[in-house]
PDB file of C-alpha atoms in Angstrom:
ATOM      1  CA  MET A 230      86.354  94.902  59.988  1.00  0.00           C
ATOM      2  CA  ASN A 231      83.127  96.796  59.675  1.00  0.00           C
ATOM      3  CA  ILE A 232      81.035  94.231  58.337  1.00  0.00           C
ATOM      4  CA  PHE A 233      78.664  92.264  61.672  1.00  0.00           C
ATOM      5  CA  SER A 234      77.317  89.376  60.972  1.00  0.00           C
ATOM      6  CA  PRO A 235      73.592  89.092  62.901  1.00  0.00           C
ATOM      7  CA  GLY A 236      72.593  88.266  65.970  1.00  0.00           C
ATOM      8  CA  PHE A 237      71.952  84.343  66.449  1.00  0.00           C
ATOM      9  CA  HIS A 238      67.722  83.864  69.092  1.00  0.00           C
ATOM     10  CA  GLY A 239      66.977  80.899  69.204  1.00  0.00           C
ATOM     11  CA  ARG A 240      63.760  79.422  72.325  1.00  0.00           C
ATOM     12  CA  PRO A 241      65.894  77.988  74.796  1.00  0.00           C
ATOM     13  CA  ARG A 242      66.220  74.677  75.963  1.00  0.00           C
ATOM     14  CA  PRO A 243      65.421  72.843  79.351  1.00  0.00           C
ATOM     15  CA  THR A 244      68.994  73.755  81.181  1.00  0.00           C
ATOM     16  CA  GLY A 245      70.713  71.684  83.535  1.00  0.00           C
ATOM     17  CA  ASP A 246      74.765  71.956  85.618  1.00  0.00           C
ATOM     18  CA  ARG A 247      76.266  72.441  82.270  1.00  0.00           C
ATOM     19  CA  LEU A 248      74.539  75.319  81.773  1.00  0.00           C
ATOM     20  CA  PRO A 249      76.896  79.068  82.846  1.00  0.00           C
ATOM     21  CA  PRO A 250      74.364  81.890  84.515  1.00  0.00           C
ATOM     22  CA  GLY A 251      72.057  83.668  81.547  1.00  0.00           C
ATOM     23  CA  GLN A 252      72.982  80.965  78.683  1.00  0.00           C
ATOM     24  CA  TYR A 253      70.439  78.020  76.974  1.00  0.00           C
ATOM     25  CA  ARG A 254      71.161  75.509  75.357  1.00  0.00           C
ATOM     26  CA  THR A 255      71.526  75.224  71.197  1.00  0.00           C
ATOM     27  CA  ASP A 256      71.985  71.892  69.032  1.00  0.00           C
ATOM     28  CA  ASP A 257      72.601  74.025  66.441  1.00  0.00           C
ATOM     29  CA  PHE A 258      76.138  75.774  65.503  1.00  0.00           C
ATOM     30  CA  PRO A 259      75.560  79.498  65.224  1.00  0.00           C
ATOM     31  CA  VAL A 260      77.942  81.566  62.593  1.00  0.00           C
ATOM     32  CA  LEU A 261      79.230  84.995  64.752  1.00  0.00           C
ATOM     33  CA  SER A 262      81.457  86.807  62.835  1.00  0.00           C
ATOM     34  CA  ALA A 263      83.143  90.370  62.986  1.00  0.00           C
ATOM     35  CA  GLY A 264      84.409  91.017  58.674  1.00  0.00           C
ATOM     36  CA  PRO A 265      84.078  89.354  56.144  1.00  0.00           C
ATOM     37  CA  THR A 266      85.432  85.427  56.055  1.00  0.00           C
ATOM     38  CA  PRO A 267      89.147  85.469  54.722  1.00  0.00           C
ATOM     39  CA  ARG A 268      90.142  82.366  52.460  1.00  0.00           C
ATOM     40  CA  ILE A 269      92.595  81.109  53.157  1.00  0.00           C
ATOM     41  CA  ASP A 270      95.854  79.012  50.534  1.00  0.00           C
ATOM     42  CA  LEU A 271      96.799  75.394  52.596  1.00  0.00           C
ATOM     43  CA  ASN A 272     100.124  76.423  50.659  1.00  0.00           C
ATOM     44  CA  SER A 273     100.737  79.141  52.535  1.00  0.00           C
ATOM     45  CA  TRP A 274      99.308  79.212  56.062  1.00  0.00           C
ATOM     46  CA  VAL A 275     101.451  79.597  57.930  1.00  0.00           C
ATOM     47  CA  PHE A 276     101.167  79.546  61.778  1.00  0.00           C
ATOM     48  CA  THR A 277     103.669  81.910  63.832  1.00  0.00           C
ATOM     49  CA  LEU A 278     104.392  82.191  67.230  1.00  0.00           C
ATOM     50  CA  THR A 279     106.409  84.893  68.498  1.00  0.00           C
ATOM     51  CA  THR A 280     107.657  85.166  72.317  1.00  0.00           C
ATOM     52  CA  GLU A 281     108.218  88.126  74.263  1.00  0.00           C
ATOM     53  CA  THR A 282     111.858  88.259  73.093  1.00  0.00           C
ATOM     54  CA  GLY A 283     110.530  88.435  69.394  1.00  0.00           C
ATOM     55  CA  ARG A 284     112.059  85.072  69.020  1.00  0.00           C
ATOM     56  CA  GLN A 285     109.574  82.803  66.577  1.00  0.00           C
ATOM     57  CA  HIS A 286     108.736  79.777  65.607  1.00  0.00           C
ATOM     58  CA  ARG A 287     106.483  78.493  62.725  1.00  0.00           C
ATOM     59  CA  TRP A 288     104.501  75.118  61.582  1.00  0.00           C
ATOM     60  CA  SER A 289     103.255  74.493  58.256  1.00  0.00           C
ATOM     61  CA  TRP A 290     100.250  73.630  57.014  1.00  0.00           C
ATOM     62  CA  ARG A 291     101.776  70.028  57.080  1.00  0.00           C
ATOM     63  CA  GLU A 292     103.759  70.291  60.062  1.00  0.00           C
ATOM     64  CA  LEU A 293     101.068  71.551  62.166  1.00  0.00           C
ATOM     65  CA  LEU A 294      98.721  67.676  60.692  1.00  0.00           C
ATOM     66  CA  ALA A 295     102.065  66.302  61.668  1.00  0.00           C
ATOM     67  CA  LEU A 296     102.386  67.271  65.510  1.00  0.00           C
ATOM     68  CA  PRO A 297     100.188  64.704  67.855  1.00  0.00           C
ATOM     69  CA  GLN A 298      97.171  64.668  67.608  1.00  0.00           C
ATOM     70  CA  GLU A 299      94.253  65.954  70.089  1.00  0.00           C
ATOM     71  CA  ARG A 300      89.906  65.348  70.123  1.00  0.00           C
ATOM     72  CA  PRO A 301      88.781  67.245  72.578  1.00  0.00           C
ATOM     73  CA  ARG A 302      84.404  66.627  73.571  1.00  0.00           C
ATOM     74  CA  VAL A 303      83.901  70.192  74.923  1.00  0.00           C
ATOM     75  CA  ASP A 304      81.081  72.194  76.076  1.00  0.00           C
ATOM     76  CA  ILE A 305      81.244  75.836  74.131  1.00  0.00           C
ATOM     77  CA  HIS A 306      79.962  79.288  75.095  1.00  0.00           C
ATOM     78  CA  CYS A 307      79.333  82.236  73.618  1.00  0.00           C
ATOM     79  CA  VAL A 308      78.869  85.244  75.172  1.00  0.00           C
ATOM     80  CA  THR A 309      75.878  85.902  73.266  1.00  0.00           C
ATOM     81  CA  ARG A 310      73.793  83.774  75.344  1.00  0.00           C
ATOM     82  CA  TRP A 311      74.000  80.317  73.777  1.00  0.00           C
ATOM     83  CA  THR A 312      75.626  77.553  74.532  1.00  0.00           C
ATOM     84  CA  LYS A 313      76.276  73.425  72.748  1.00  0.00           C
ATOM     85  CA  LEU A 314      76.729  70.410  74.356  1.00  0.00           C
ATOM     86  CA  ASP A 315      79.176  68.439  73.405  1.00  0.00           C
ATOM     87  CA  THR A 316      80.995  69.699  70.667  1.00  0.00           C
ATOM     88  CA  ASP A 317      83.618  67.296  68.837  1.00  0.00           C
ATOM     89  CA  TRP A 318      87.199  69.065  67.609  1.00  0.00           C
ATOM     90  CA  GLN A 319      90.667  67.631  66.375  1.00  0.00           C
ATOM     91  CA  GLY A 320      93.506  69.277  67.142  1.00  0.00           C
ATOM     92  CA  VAL A 321      97.466  70.339  68.125  1.00  0.00           C
ATOM     93  CA  SER A 322      97.640  71.466  72.054  1.00  0.00           C
ATOM     94  CA  LEU A 323      98.473  74.415  73.691  1.00  0.00           C
ATOM     95  CA  ASP A 324     101.077  72.273  75.515  1.00  0.00           C
ATOM     96  CA  THR A 325     102.771  70.886  72.732  1.00  0.00           C
ATOM     97  CA  LEU A 326     103.427  74.070  70.675  1.00  0.00           C
ATOM     98  CA  LEU A 327     104.584  75.285  74.057  1.00  0.00           C
ATOM     99  CA  ALA A 328     106.750  72.118  74.891  1.00  0.00           C
ATOM    100  CA  ASP A 329     109.679  73.913  73.265  1.00  0.00           C
ATOM    101  CA  ILE A 330     109.652  77.803  73.904  1.00  0.00           C
ATOM    102  CA  ASP A 331     111.843  79.146  76.632  1.00  0.00           C
ATOM    103  CA  THR A 332     109.781  82.484  77.416  1.00  0.00           C
ATOM    104  CA  GLN A 333     108.460  84.171  81.324  1.00  0.00           C
ATOM    105  CA  ALA A 334     105.564  85.720  79.646  1.00  0.00           C
ATOM    106  CA  ALA A 335     101.926  86.551  81.416  1.00  0.00           C
ATOM    107  CA  PHE A 336     100.176  87.011  78.120  1.00  0.00           C
ATOM    108  CA  ALA A 337      99.539  86.019  75.235  1.00  0.00           C
ATOM    109  CA  VAL A 338      97.539  87.644  71.890  1.00  0.00           C
ATOM    110  CA  ALA A 339      96.548  85.247  68.943  1.00  0.00           C
ATOM    111  CA  ASP A 340      96.463  86.731  65.994  1.00  0.00           C
ATOM    112  CA  CYS A 341      94.226  86.033  63.186  1.00  0.00           C
ATOM    113  CA  TYR A 342      93.823  86.476  58.964  1.00  0.00           C
ATOM    114  CA  GLY A 343      91.856  89.382  58.517  1.00  0.00           C
ATOM    115  CA  GLY A 344      93.315  90.999  60.876  1.00  0.00           C
ATOM    116  CA  TYR A 345      91.180  89.898  64.384  1.00  0.00           C
ATOM    117  CA  THR A 346      93.508  89.946  67.418  1.00  0.00           C
ATOM    118  CA  THR A 347      92.389  88.503  71.009  1.00  0.00           C
ATOM    119  CA  ASN A 348      94.126  88.464  73.941  1.00  0.00           C
ATOM    120  CA  LEU A 349      94.694  86.162  76.600  1.00  0.00           C
ATOM    121  CA  PRO A 350      96.763  85.033  79.780  1.00  0.00           C
ATOM    122  CA  LEU A 351      99.112  82.628  79.265  1.00  0.00           C
ATOM    123  CA  THR A 352      98.070  80.003  81.292  1.00  0.00           C
ATOM    124  CA  ALA A 353      94.214  79.437  79.611  1.00  0.00           C
ATOM    125  CA  LEU A 354      96.329  78.623  77.202  1.00  0.00           C
ATOM    126  CA  LEU A 355      98.343  75.274  79.039  1.00  0.00           C
ATOM    127  CA  ASP A 356      97.565  72.244  80.608  1.00  0.00           C
ATOM    128  CA  GLY A 357      94.938  70.862  78.367  1.00  0.00           C
ATOM    129  CA  LYS A 358      92.792  73.902  78.759  1.00  0.00           C
ATOM    130  CA  ALA A 359      93.493  74.683  74.450  1.00  0.00           C
ATOM    131  CA  TRP A 360      94.356  73.697  70.745  1.00  0.00           C
ATOM    132  CA  ILE A 361      94.700  75.244  67.444  1.00  0.00           C
ATOM    133  CA  VAL A 362      91.833  72.654  65.801  1.00  0.00           C
ATOM    134  CA  HIS A 363      91.066  72.160  62.232  1.00  0.00           C
ATOM    135  CA  ARG A 364      88.196  69.543  62.452  1.00  0.00           C
ATOM    136  CA  PHE A 365      84.693  70.092  63.929  1.00  0.00           C
ATOM    137  CA  ASP A 366      82.573  67.032  63.675  1.00  0.00           C
ATOM    138  CA  GLY A 367      84.247  64.762  61.877  1.00  0.00           C
ATOM    139  CA  ARG A 368      84.632  67.057  59.299  1.00  0.00           C
ATOM    140  CA  ASP A 369      87.750  69.908  58.232  1.00  0.00           C
ATOM    141  CA  LEU A 370      86.333  72.144  59.675  1.00  0.00           C
ATOM    142  CA  ALA A 371      84.463  74.970  57.424  1.00  0.00           C
ATOM    143  CA  PRO A 372      85.229  78.335  56.664  1.00  0.00           C
ATOM    144  CA  GLU A 373      82.538  80.171  58.627  1.00  0.00           C
ATOM    145  CA  HIS A 374      83.488  77.996  61.521  1.00  0.00           C
ATOM    146  CA  GLY A 375      87.107  79.197  61.437  1.00  0.00           C
ATOM    147  CA  GLY A 376      88.431  77.121  59.059  1.00  0.00           C
ATOM    148  CA  PRO A 377      91.173  76.421  57.953  1.00  0.00           C
ATOM    149  CA  ALA A 378      92.039  76.414  61.710  1.00  0.00           C
ATOM    150  CA  ARG A 379      90.727  78.282  64.969  1.00  0.00           C
ATOM    151  CA  LEU A 380      91.667  79.167  68.334  1.00  0.00           C
ATOM    152  CA  LEU A 381      89.260  77.214  71.133  1.00  0.00           C
ATOM    153  CA  VAL A 382      89.298  77.849  74.532  1.00  0.00           C
ATOM    154  CA  PRO A 383      86.831  76.291  75.546  1.00  0.00           C
ATOM    155  CA  ASN A 384      86.912  77.541  78.955  1.00  0.00           C
ATOM    156  CA  LEU A 385      86.504  80.829  78.415  1.00  0.00           C
ATOM    157  CA  TYR A 386      83.395  82.850  76.217  1.00  0.00           C
ATOM    158  CA  PHE A 387      83.218  81.815  72.472  1.00  0.00           C
ATOM    159  CA  TRP A 388      85.182  85.181  71.290  1.00  0.00           C
ATOM    160  CA  LYS A 389      88.159  84.232  72.687  1.00  0.00           C
ATOM    161  CA  SER A 390      88.354  81.063  70.454  1.00  0.00           C
ATOM    162  CA  ALA A 391      89.682  82.981  68.133  1.00  0.00           C
ATOM    163  CA  LYS A 392      88.067  82.098  64.349  1.00  0.00           C
ATOM    164  CA  TRP A 393      91.073  81.976  61.079  1.00  0.00           C
ATOM    165  CA  VAL A 394      93.972  82.129  63.643  1.00  0.00           C
ATOM    166  CA  ASN A 395      97.516  82.030  62.575  1.00  0.00           C
ATOM    167  CA  GLY A 396     100.012  83.271  65.569  1.00  0.00           C
ATOM    168  CA  ILE A 397     100.145  83.380  68.882  1.00  0.00           C
ATOM    169  CA  ARG A 398     102.215  86.441  70.112  1.00  0.00           C
ATOM    170  CA  LEU A 399     103.869  86.093  74.279  1.00  0.00           C
ATOM    171  CA  LEU A 400     103.494  88.913  75.993  1.00  0.00           C
ATOM    172  CA  ASP A 401     105.381  90.206  79.283  1.00  0.00           C
ATOM    173  CA  ARG A 402     101.907  91.959  79.500  1.00  0.00           C
ATOM    174  CA  ASP A 403      98.078  92.703  78.440  1.00  0.00           C
ATOM    175  CA  GLU A 404      97.639  93.779  75.583  1.00  0.00           C
ATOM    176  CA  PRO A 405      93.463  94.357  74.570  1.00  0.00           C
ATOM    177  CA  GLY A 406      92.461  92.893  71.461  1.00  0.00           C
ATOM    178  CA  PHE A 407      89.446  93.546  69.082  1.00  0.00           C
ATOM    179  CA  TRP A 408      86.735  93.229  71.500  1.00  0.00           C
ATOM    180  CA  GLU A 409      88.499  94.266  74.399  1.00  0.00           C
ATOM    181  CA  THR A 410      88.742  97.373  72.706  1.00  0.00           C
ATOM    182  CA  ALA A 411      85.712  97.798  72.185  1.00  0.00           C
ATOM    183  CA  GLY A 412      84.773  96.598  76.405  1.00  0.00           C
ATOM    184  CA  TYR A 413      84.549  93.129  76.046  1.00  0.00           C
ATOM    185  CA  HIS A 414      85.409  91.443  79.239  1.00  0.00           C
ATOM    186  CA  ASP A 415      90.030  90.988  78.943  1.00  0.00           C
ATOM    187  CA  TYR A 416      89.371  87.671  80.457  1.00  0.00           C
ATOM    188  CA  GLY A 417      85.506  86.436  79.933  1.00  0.00           C
ATOM    189  CA  ASP A 418      84.727  83.341  81.888  1.00  0.00           C
ATOM    190  CA  PRO A 419      81.171  82.568  81.613  1.00  0.00           C
ATOM    191  CA  TRP A 420      80.673  81.428  84.538  1.00  0.00           C
ATOM    192  CA  ARG A 421      81.420  84.524  86.000  1.00  0.00           C
ATOM    193  CA  GLU A 422      79.756  86.217  83.259  1.00  0.00           C
ATOM    194  CA  GLN A 423      82.718  87.848  82.580  1.00  0.00           C
ATOM    195  CA  ARG A 424      81.214  90.004  79.635  1.00  0.00           C
ATOM    196  CA  TYR A 425      81.055  93.396  79.101  1.00  0.00           C
ATOM    197  CA  GLN A 426      84.574  94.965  81.086  1.00  0.00           C
ATOM    198  CA  GLY A 427      83.512  95.365  85.639  1.00  0.00           C
ATOM    199  CA  ASP A 428      81.335  92.430  84.838  1.00  0.00           C
TER     200      ASP A 428
END
């Protein structure tokens, strides 16, 4: 993954108390990716949840769509300082996917088509905080925005909402992902401006 899309630059707009420190509001949806956009055949798409013991649970595309669907409306915050308010998504809560999973794990790593990974504490994915989403603004999620499915973790900087997600590994130890090994913060709370290691 050595191809980086250009950053987004826009004019700041009036802000309110929904903007984390250092962020500005945009009505656009900038595309920022590490590497090329993969094209995934839905007939072969599989989401795999692997526990810390190695047990795997799999959902095909049809099986994912058959699960209870939620429609979160959330604000998203990019580490490059833009914030987009009131974004509308559709997908499956991680609470649903983990409901019958026996685990003592404290950490998770999201794996993606194209090789991207990002790490999260398991608590960041539970209690209505995260989804595997496949629709945005009433339409199927476009490939440049992570379609057919991406992780959505709106409480953290948007690099944690991994595009083209195809699995989550539950771990008993933290395992830094792509941007985290390059110096980005392990957690990434926008309200604490946790952009880089040491923030």
